[in-house]
Short mmCIF file of C-alpha atoms and ligand atoms in Angstrom, two decimals:
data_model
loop_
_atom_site.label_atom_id
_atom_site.label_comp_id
_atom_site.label_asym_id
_atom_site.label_seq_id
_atom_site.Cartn_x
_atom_site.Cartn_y
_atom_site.Cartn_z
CA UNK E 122 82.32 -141.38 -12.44
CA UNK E 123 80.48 -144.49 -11.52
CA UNK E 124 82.22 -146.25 -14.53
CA UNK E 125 85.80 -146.21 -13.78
CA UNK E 126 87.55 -149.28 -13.53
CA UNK E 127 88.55 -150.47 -9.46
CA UNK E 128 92.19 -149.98 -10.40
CA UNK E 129 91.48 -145.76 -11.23
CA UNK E 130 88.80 -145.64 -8.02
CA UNK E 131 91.83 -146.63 -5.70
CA UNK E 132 94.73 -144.24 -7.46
CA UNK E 133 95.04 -141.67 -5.09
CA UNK E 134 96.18 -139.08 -8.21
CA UNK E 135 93.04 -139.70 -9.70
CA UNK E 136 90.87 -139.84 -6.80
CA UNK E 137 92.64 -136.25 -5.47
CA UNK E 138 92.25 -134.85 -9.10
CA UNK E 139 88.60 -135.55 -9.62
CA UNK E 140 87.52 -133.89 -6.26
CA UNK E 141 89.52 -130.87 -7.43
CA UNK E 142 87.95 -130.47 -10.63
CA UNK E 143 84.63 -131.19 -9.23
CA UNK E 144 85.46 -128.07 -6.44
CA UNK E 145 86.72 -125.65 -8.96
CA UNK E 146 84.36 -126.19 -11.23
CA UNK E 147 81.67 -125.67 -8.52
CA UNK E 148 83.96 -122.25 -7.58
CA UNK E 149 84.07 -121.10 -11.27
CA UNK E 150 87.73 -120.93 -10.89
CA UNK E 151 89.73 -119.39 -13.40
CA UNK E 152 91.12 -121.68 -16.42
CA UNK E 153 94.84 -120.21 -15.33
CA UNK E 154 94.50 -121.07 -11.83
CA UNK E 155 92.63 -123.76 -12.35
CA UNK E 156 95.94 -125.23 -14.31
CA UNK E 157 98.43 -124.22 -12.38
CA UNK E 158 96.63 -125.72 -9.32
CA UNK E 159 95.37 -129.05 -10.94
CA UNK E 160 99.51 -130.36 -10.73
CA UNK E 161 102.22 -130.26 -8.43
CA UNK E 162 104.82 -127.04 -8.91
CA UNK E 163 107.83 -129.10 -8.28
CA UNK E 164 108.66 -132.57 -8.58
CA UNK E 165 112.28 -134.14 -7.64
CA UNK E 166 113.16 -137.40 -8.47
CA UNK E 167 116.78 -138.41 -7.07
CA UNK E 168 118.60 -141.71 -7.26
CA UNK E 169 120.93 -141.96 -4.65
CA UNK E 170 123.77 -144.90 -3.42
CA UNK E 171 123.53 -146.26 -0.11
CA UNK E 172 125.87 -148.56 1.58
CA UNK E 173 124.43 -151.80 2.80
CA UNK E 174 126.02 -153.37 5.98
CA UNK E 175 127.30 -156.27 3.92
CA UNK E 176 129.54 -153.64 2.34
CA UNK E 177 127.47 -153.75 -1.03
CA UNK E 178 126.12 -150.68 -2.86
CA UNK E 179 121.86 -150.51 -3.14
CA UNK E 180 120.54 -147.70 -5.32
CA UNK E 181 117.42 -145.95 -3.78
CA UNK E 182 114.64 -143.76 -5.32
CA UNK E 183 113.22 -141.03 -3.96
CA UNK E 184 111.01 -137.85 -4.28
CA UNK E 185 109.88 -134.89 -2.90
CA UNK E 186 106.97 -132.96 -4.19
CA UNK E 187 106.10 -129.52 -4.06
CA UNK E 188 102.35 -128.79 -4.55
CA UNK E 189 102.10 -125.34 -3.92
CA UNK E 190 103.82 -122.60 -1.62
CA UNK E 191 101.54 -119.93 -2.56
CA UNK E 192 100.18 -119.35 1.28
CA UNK E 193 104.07 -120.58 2.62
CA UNK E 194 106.73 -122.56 2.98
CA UNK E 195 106.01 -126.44 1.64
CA UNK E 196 104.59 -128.70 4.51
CA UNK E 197 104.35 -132.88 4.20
CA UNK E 198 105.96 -135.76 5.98
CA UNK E 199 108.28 -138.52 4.33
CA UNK E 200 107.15 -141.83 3.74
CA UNK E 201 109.59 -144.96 3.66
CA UNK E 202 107.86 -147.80 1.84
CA UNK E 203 108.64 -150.48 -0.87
CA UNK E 204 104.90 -149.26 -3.31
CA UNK E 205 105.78 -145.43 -3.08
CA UNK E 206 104.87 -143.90 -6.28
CA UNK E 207 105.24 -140.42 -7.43
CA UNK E 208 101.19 -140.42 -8.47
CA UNK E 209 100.74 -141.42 -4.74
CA UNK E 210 103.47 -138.48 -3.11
CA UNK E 211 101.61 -135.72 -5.60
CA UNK E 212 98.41 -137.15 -4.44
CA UNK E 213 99.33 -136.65 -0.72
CA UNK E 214 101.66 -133.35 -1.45
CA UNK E 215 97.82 -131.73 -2.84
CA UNK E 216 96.10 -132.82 -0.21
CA UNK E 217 98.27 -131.19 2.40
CA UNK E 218 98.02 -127.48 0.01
CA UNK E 219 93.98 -128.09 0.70
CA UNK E 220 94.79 -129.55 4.37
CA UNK E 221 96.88 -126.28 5.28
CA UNK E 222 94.56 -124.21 3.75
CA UNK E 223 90.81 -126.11 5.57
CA UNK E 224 92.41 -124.89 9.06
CA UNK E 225 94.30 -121.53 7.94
CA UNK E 226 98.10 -122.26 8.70
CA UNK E 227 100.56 -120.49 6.62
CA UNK E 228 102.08 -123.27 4.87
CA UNK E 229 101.85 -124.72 1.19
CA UNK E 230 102.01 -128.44 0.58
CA UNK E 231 104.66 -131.20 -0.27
CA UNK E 232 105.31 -134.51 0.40
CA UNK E 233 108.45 -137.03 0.02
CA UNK E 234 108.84 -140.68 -0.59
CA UNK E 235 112.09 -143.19 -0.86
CA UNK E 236 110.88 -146.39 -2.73
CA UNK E 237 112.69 -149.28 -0.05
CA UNK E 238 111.90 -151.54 2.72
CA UNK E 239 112.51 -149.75 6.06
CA UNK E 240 111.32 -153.03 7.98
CA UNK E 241 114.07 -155.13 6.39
CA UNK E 242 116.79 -152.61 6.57
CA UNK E 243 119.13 -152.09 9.79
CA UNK E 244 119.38 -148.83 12.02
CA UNK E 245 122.55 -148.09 10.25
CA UNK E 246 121.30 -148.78 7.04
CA UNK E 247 118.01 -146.30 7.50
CA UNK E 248 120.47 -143.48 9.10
CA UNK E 249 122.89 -143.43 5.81
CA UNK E 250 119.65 -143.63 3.60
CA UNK E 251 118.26 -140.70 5.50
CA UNK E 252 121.29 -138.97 5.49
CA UNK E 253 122.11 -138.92 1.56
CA UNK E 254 118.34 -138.55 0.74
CA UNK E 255 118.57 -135.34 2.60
CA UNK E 256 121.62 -134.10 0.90
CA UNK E 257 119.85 -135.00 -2.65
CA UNK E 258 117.02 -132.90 -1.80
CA UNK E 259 118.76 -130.19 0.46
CA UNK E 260 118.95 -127.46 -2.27
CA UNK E 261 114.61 -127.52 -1.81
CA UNK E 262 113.87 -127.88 1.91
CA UNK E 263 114.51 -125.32 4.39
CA UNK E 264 112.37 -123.77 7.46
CA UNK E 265 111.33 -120.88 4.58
CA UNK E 266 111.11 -123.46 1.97
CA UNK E 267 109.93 -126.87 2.78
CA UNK E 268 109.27 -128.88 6.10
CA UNK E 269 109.34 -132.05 6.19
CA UNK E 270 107.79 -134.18 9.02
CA UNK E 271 107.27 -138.20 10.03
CA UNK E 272 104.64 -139.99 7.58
CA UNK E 273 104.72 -144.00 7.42
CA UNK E 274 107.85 -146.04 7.67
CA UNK E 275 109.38 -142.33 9.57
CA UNK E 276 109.59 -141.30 12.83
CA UNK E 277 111.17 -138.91 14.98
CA UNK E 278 114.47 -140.63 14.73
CA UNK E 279 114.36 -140.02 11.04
CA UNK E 280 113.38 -136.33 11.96
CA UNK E 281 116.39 -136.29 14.47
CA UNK E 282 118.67 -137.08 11.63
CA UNK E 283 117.48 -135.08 8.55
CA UNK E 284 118.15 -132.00 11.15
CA UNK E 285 121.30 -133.58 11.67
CA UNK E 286 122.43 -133.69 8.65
CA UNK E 287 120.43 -130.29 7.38
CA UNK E 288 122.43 -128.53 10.53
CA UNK E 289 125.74 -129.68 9.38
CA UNK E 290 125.61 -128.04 5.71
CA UNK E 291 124.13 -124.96 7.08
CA UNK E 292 127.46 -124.93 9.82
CA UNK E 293 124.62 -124.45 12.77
CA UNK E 294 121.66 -126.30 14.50
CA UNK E 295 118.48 -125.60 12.22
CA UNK E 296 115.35 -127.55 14.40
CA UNK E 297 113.13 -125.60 12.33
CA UNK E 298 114.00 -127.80 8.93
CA UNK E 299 111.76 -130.71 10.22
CA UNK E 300 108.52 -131.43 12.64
CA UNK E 301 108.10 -134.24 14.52
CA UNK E 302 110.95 -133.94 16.35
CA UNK E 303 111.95 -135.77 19.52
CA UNK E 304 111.05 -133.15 22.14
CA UNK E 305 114.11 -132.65 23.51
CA UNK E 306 115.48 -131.44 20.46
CA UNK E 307 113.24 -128.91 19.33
CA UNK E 308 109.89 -131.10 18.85
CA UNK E 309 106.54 -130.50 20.56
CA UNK E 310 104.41 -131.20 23.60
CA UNK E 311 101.65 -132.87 22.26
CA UNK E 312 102.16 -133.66 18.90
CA UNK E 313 102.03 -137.36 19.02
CA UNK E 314 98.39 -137.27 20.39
CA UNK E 315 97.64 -134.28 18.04
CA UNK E 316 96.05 -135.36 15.63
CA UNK E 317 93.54 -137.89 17.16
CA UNK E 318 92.90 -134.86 19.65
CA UNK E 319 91.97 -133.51 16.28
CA UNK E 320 89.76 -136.49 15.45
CA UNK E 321 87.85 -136.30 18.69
CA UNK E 322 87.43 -132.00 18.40
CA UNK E 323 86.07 -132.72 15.04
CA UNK E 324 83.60 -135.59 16.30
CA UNK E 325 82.21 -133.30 19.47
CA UNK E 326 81.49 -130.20 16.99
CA UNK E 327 79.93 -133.20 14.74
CA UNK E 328 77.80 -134.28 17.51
CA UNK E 329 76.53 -130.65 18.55
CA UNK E 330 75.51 -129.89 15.16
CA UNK E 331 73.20 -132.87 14.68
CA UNK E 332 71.95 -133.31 17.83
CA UNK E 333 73.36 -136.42 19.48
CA UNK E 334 74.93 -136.88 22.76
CA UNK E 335 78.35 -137.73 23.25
CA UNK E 336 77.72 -139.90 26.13
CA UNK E 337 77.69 -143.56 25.17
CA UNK E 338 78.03 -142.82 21.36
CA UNK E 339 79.13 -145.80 19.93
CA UNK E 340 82.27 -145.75 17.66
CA UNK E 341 84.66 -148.09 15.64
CA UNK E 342 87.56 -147.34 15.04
CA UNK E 343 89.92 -148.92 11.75
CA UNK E 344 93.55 -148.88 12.98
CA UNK E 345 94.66 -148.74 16.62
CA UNK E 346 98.08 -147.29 15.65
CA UNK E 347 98.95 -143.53 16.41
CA UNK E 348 95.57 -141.90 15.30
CA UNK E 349 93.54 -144.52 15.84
CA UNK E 350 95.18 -144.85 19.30
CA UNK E 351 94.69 -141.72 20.30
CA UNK E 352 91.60 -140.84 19.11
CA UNK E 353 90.10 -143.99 20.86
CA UNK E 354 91.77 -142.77 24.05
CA UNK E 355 90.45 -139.45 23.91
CA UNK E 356 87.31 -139.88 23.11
CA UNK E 357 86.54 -142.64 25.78
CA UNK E 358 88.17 -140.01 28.68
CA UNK E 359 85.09 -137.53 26.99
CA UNK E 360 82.38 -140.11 27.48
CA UNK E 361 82.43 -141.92 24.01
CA UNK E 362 81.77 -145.97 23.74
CA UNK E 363 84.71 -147.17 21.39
CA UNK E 364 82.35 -150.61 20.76
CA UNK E 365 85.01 -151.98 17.81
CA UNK E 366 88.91 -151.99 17.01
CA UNK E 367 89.95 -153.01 13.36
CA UNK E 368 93.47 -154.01 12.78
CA UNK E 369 95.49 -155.50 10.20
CA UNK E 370 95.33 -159.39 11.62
CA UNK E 371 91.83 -159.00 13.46
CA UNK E 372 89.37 -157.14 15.47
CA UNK E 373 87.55 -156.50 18.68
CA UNK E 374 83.99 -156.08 19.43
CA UNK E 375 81.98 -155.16 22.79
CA UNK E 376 78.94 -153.21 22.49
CA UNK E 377 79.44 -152.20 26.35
CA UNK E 378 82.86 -150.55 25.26
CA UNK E 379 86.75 -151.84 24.90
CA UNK E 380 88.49 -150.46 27.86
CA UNK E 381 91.21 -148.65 25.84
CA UNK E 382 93.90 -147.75 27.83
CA UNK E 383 93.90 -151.25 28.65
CA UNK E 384 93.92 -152.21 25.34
CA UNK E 385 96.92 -150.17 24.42
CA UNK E 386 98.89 -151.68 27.59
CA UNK E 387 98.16 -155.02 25.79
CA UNK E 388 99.12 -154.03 22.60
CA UNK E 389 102.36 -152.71 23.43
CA UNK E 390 102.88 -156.09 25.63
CA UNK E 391 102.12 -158.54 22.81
CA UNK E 392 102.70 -156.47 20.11
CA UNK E 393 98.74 -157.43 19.05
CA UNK E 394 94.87 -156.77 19.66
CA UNK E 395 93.94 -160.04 19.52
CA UNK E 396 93.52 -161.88 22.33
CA UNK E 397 92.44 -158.93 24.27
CA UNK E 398 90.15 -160.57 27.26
CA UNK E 399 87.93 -157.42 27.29
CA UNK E 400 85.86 -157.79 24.02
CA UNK E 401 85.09 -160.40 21.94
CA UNK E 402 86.86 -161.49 18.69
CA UNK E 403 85.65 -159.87 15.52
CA UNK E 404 86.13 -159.82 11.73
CA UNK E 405 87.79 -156.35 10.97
CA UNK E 406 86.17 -156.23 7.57
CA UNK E 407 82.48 -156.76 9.18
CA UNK E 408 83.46 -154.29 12.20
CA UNK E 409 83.35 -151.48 9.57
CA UNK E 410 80.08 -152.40 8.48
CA UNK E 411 78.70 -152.45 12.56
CA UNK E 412 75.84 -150.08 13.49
CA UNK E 413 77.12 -147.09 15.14
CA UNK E 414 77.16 -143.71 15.48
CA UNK E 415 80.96 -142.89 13.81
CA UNK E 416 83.24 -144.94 12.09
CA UNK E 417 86.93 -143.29 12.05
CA UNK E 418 88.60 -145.26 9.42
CA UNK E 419 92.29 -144.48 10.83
CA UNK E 420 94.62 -147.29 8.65
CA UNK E 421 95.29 -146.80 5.11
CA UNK E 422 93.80 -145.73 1.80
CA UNK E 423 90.91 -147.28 0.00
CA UNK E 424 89.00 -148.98 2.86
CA UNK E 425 85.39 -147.49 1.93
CA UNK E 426 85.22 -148.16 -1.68
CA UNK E 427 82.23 -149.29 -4.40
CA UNK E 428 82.41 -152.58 -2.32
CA UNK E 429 81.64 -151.97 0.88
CA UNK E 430 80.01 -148.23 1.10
CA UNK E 431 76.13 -149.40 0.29
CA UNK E 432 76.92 -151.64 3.94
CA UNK E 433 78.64 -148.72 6.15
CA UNK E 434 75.73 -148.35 8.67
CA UNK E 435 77.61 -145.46 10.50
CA UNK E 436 76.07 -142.11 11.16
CA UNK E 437 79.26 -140.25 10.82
CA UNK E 438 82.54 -141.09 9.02
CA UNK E 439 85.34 -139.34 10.24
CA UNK E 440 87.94 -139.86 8.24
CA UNK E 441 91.33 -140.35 10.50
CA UNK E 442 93.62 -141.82 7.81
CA UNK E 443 94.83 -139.83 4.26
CA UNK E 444 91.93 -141.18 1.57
CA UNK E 445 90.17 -143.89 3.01
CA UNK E 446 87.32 -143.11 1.07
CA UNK E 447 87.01 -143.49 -2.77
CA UNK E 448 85.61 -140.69 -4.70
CA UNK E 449 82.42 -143.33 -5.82
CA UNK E 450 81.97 -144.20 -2.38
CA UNK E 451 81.66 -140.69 -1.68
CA UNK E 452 78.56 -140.99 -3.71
CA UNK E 453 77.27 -143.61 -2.01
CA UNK E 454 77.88 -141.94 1.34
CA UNK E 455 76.19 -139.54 0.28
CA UNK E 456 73.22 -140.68 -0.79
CA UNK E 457 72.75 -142.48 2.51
CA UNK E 458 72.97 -138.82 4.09
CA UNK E 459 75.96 -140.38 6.41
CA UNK E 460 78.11 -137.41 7.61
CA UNK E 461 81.53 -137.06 6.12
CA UNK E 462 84.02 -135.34 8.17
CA UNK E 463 87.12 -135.19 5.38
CA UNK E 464 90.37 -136.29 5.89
CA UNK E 465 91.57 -133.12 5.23
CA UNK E 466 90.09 -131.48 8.02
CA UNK E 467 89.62 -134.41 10.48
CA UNK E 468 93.13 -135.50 10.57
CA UNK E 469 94.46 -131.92 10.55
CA UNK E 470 95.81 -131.91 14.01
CA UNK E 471 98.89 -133.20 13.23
CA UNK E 472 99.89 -130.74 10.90
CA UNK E 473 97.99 -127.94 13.10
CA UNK E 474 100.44 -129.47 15.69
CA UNK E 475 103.49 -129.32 13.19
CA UNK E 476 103.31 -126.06 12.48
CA UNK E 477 103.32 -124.98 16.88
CA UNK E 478 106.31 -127.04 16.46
CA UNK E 479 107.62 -124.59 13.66
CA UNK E 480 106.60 -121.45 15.03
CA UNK E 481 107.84 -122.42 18.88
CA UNK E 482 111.51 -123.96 16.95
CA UNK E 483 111.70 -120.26 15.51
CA UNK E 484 110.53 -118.89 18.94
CA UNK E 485 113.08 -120.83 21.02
CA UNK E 486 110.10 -121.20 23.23
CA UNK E 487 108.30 -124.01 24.17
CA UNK E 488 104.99 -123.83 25.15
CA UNK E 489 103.31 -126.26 28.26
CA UNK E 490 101.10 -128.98 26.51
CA UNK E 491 97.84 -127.85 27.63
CA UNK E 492 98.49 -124.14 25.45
CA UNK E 493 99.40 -126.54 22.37
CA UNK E 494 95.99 -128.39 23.13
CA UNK E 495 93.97 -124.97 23.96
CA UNK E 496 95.54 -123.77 20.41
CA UNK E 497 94.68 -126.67 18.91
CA UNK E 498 91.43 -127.65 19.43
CA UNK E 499 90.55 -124.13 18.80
CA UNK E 500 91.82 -124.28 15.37
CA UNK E 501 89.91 -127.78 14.58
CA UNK E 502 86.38 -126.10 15.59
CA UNK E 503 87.01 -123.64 13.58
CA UNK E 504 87.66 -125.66 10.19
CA UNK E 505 85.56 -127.42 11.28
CA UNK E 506 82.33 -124.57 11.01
CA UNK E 507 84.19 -123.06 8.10
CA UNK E 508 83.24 -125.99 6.36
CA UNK E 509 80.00 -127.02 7.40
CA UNK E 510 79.02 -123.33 6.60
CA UNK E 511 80.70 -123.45 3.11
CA UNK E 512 78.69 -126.71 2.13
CA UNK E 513 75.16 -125.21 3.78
CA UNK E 514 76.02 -122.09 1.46
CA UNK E 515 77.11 -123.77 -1.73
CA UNK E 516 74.58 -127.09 -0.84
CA UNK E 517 77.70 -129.30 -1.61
CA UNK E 518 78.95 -132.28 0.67
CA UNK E 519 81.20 -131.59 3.24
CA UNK E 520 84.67 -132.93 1.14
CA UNK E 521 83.66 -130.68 -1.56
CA UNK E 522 83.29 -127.89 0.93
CA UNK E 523 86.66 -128.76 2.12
CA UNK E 524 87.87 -128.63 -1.24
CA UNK E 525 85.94 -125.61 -2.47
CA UNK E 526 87.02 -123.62 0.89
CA UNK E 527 90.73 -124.58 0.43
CA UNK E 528 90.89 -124.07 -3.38
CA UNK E 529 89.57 -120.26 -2.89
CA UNK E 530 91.68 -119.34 -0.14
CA UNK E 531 94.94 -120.47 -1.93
CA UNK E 532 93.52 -118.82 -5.29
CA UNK E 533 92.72 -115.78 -3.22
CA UNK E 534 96.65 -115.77 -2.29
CA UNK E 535 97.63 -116.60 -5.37
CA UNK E 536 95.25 -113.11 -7.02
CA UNK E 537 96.70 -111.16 -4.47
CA UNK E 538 100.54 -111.97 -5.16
CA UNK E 539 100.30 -111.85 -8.32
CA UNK E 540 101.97 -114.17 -11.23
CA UNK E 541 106.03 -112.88 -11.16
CA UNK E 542 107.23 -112.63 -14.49
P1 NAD W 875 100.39 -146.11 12.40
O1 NAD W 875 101.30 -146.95 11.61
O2 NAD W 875 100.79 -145.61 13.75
O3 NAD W 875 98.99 -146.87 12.61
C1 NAD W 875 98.29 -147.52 11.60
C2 NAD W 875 97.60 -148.72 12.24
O4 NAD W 875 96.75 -149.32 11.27
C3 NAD W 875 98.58 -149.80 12.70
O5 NAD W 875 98.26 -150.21 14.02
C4 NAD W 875 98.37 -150.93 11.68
O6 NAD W 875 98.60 -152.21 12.23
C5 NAD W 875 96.92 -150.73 11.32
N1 NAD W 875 96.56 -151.32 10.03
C6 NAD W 875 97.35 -151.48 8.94
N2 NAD W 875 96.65 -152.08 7.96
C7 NAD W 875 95.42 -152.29 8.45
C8 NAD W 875 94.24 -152.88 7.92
N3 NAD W 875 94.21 -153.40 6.68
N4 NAD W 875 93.13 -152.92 8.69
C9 NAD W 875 93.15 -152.43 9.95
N5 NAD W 875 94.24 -151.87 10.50
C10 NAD W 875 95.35 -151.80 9.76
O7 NAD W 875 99.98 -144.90 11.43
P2 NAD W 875 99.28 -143.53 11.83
O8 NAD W 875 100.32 -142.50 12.02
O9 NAD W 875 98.26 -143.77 12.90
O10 NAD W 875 98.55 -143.18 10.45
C11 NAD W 875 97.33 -143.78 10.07
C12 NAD W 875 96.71 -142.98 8.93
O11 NAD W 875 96.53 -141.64 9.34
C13 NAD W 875 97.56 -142.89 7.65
O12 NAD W 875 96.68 -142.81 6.55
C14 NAD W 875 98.28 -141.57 7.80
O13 NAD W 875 98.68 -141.03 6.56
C15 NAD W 875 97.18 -140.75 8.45
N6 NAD W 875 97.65 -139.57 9.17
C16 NAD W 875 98.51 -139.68 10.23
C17 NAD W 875 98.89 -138.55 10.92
C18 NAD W 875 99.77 -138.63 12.13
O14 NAD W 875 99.98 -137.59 12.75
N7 NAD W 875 100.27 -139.78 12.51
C19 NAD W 875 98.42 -137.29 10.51
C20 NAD W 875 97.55 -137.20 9.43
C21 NAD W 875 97.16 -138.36 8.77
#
């Protein structure tokens, strides 16, 4: 492993593929399953015309990718961005198979992508994109089928109109097709904090089980957008010290805490961290490397990589964002005995809070925020011991728990149903 070039360490195909062979191997899985689970079971590719406010024609790409919808209907969000690749959307549509499975919600996993520019491209422009991407792919999504939800580059406005448009084939108003909904069209109480609520469950079970108090823990946190936000937030109202903020142009340091609501107030004022008076300018790359009890890497992919994981001089990693760890910095990590809290169980709450969404859309009752939180951060703790007592049994790390526990439960659906045909 420890040979690869940089270039295979940071594809996320490769980096998802070699953790699931290293799990099923580890399982003794079954050559058959083992196949059929290794790739996606779907993949659509569509090419569709969209027409530009100049009046000229643009031809977009997009996917959507079905891992698996052995344990229910496909679950993933859709991500607008101009480097979307289909190794990257089959990457993310396996991890959210293993991420459904780690916290037991009935749903398989998928993902979509459309290969453009949603920064450069007008409100009208994004609704007409949205709008014929849907219609490509309309034939595989469905509340029974496949759910798509916001990922980066969407948001609830691109949820409003895929139900939209979804509703107007089916001759009648389907909220159920999508998550992430505004919520006075079907979406849910709570989801936007969800999963950093999810980050800071997973951090206080973390804390219990090795013995360090939660007051004044020091964290840094990569990424002060919605789960990095959020989990900040949170975990300051429960007594944590949020010491550093990493972003994209800069970071913040103050050992005695960053005040964080007033951080966000700034943020959405100037549209920036930097230049907040209450902590001292930082470089984001070093903050990572600052001694503290958990660093929640909440950005992007590929932040804690051969490079940098030898420095990390965190107790705890929690991983916030999809894949910010390579799989030889796993190594690394954990060889330094820090404490790995997956992505695929500590950024569960979002899809933990997706699937209330589903279930109260198909209820046509909406539950008061603090049920959706109760529910919630009951289902966290629980992954959350399911995996620490599936790596103490199998003496594995806790991603290859994650992986081992999600990869049996899925094969266990898959023995029971049996293969049709
Ligand atoms: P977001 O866009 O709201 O926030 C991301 C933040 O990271 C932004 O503030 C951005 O400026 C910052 N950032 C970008 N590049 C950076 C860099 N190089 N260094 C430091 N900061 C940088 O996105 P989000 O919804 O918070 O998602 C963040 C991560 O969490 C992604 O990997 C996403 O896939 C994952 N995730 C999100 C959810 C969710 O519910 N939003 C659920 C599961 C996983």
């Amino acid at each position: 492993m420890s040979t690869i070039s940089l270039e295979q360490e940071i594809n996320p195909w490769e980096a998802q593929a070699a953790r699931f062979d290293f799990a099923a191997r580890k399982l003794n899985l079954e050559d058959g399953l083992w196949k059929l689970l290794r790739r996606p079971s779907r993949e659509i590719i569509v090419h569709f015309p969209v027409i530009l406010d100049d009046g000229s024609t643009e031809v977009f790409t997009g996917y959507r990718v079905q891992h698996s919808q052995a344990r229910g209907p496909g679950k993933g969000g859709i991500r607008y961005a101009p480097d979307v690749t289909l190794d990257e959307v089959r990457a993310l549509a396996s991890w959210m198979t293993w991420k459904c499975a780690v916290v037991n919600i009935p749903f398989g996993g998928a993902k979509g992508g459309v290969v453009c520019d949603p920064k450069k491209m007008s409100r009208g422009e994004l609704e007409r994109l949205t709008r014929r991407y849907t219609c490509e792919i309309i034939d595989f999504i469905g509340p029974e089928k496949d759910v798509p939800a916001p990922d980066m580059g969407t948001n609830e406005q691109t949820m409003a109109w895929i139900m939209d448009t979804y509703s107007m084939h089916m001759r009648q108003t389907v909220t159920s097709v999508v998550t992430g909904k505004p919520v006075n069209m079907g979406g849910s109480r709570g989801r936007k904090e969800a999963t950093g609520r999810g980050v800071r469950v997973v951090c206080d079970e973390a804390l219990k089980l090795l013995g360090i108090p939660r007051d004044g823990c020091r964290v840094v946190v990569q990424g002060f957008g919605n789960v990095g936000s959020n989990a900040a937030l949170l975990m300051q109202e429960a007594g944590y010290r949020i010491i550093g903020v990493a972003e994209f142009d800069g970071g913040l340091y103050n050992a005695d805490g960053i005040d964080t609501h007033a951080l966000r107030e700034y943020q959405q004022r100037n549209g920036t961290v930097l230049g907040f008076p209450g902590a001292e300018a930082a470089d984001p790359d070093e903050l990572l490397l600052s001694e503290c009890e958990i660093l929640i890497p909440a950005a992007l992919e590929n932040v804690i990589t051969s490079r940098n994981a030898d420095r990390i001089r965190a107790r705890i990693v929690a991983e916030g964002a999809n894949g910010p760890t390579t799989t030889v910095a796993d190594e690394i990590l954990a060889d330094k005995r820090i404490f790995v809290i997956p992505d695929i169980l500590a950024n569960a709450g979002g899809v933990t809070a997706s699937y209330f969404e589903w279930v109260q859309d198909r209820q046509g009752y909406f539950w008061k925020e603090a049920v959706v939180n109760e529910q919630l951060e009951a289902i966290l703790a629980e992954g959350f011991d399911d995996v620490v007592r599936y790596a103490q049994a199998h003496n594995v790390n806790n991603r290859i728990a994650a992986y081992m526990l999600a990869i049996d439960r899925v094969a266990f659906t898959i023995r029971q149903r049996g293969l049709y045909a």
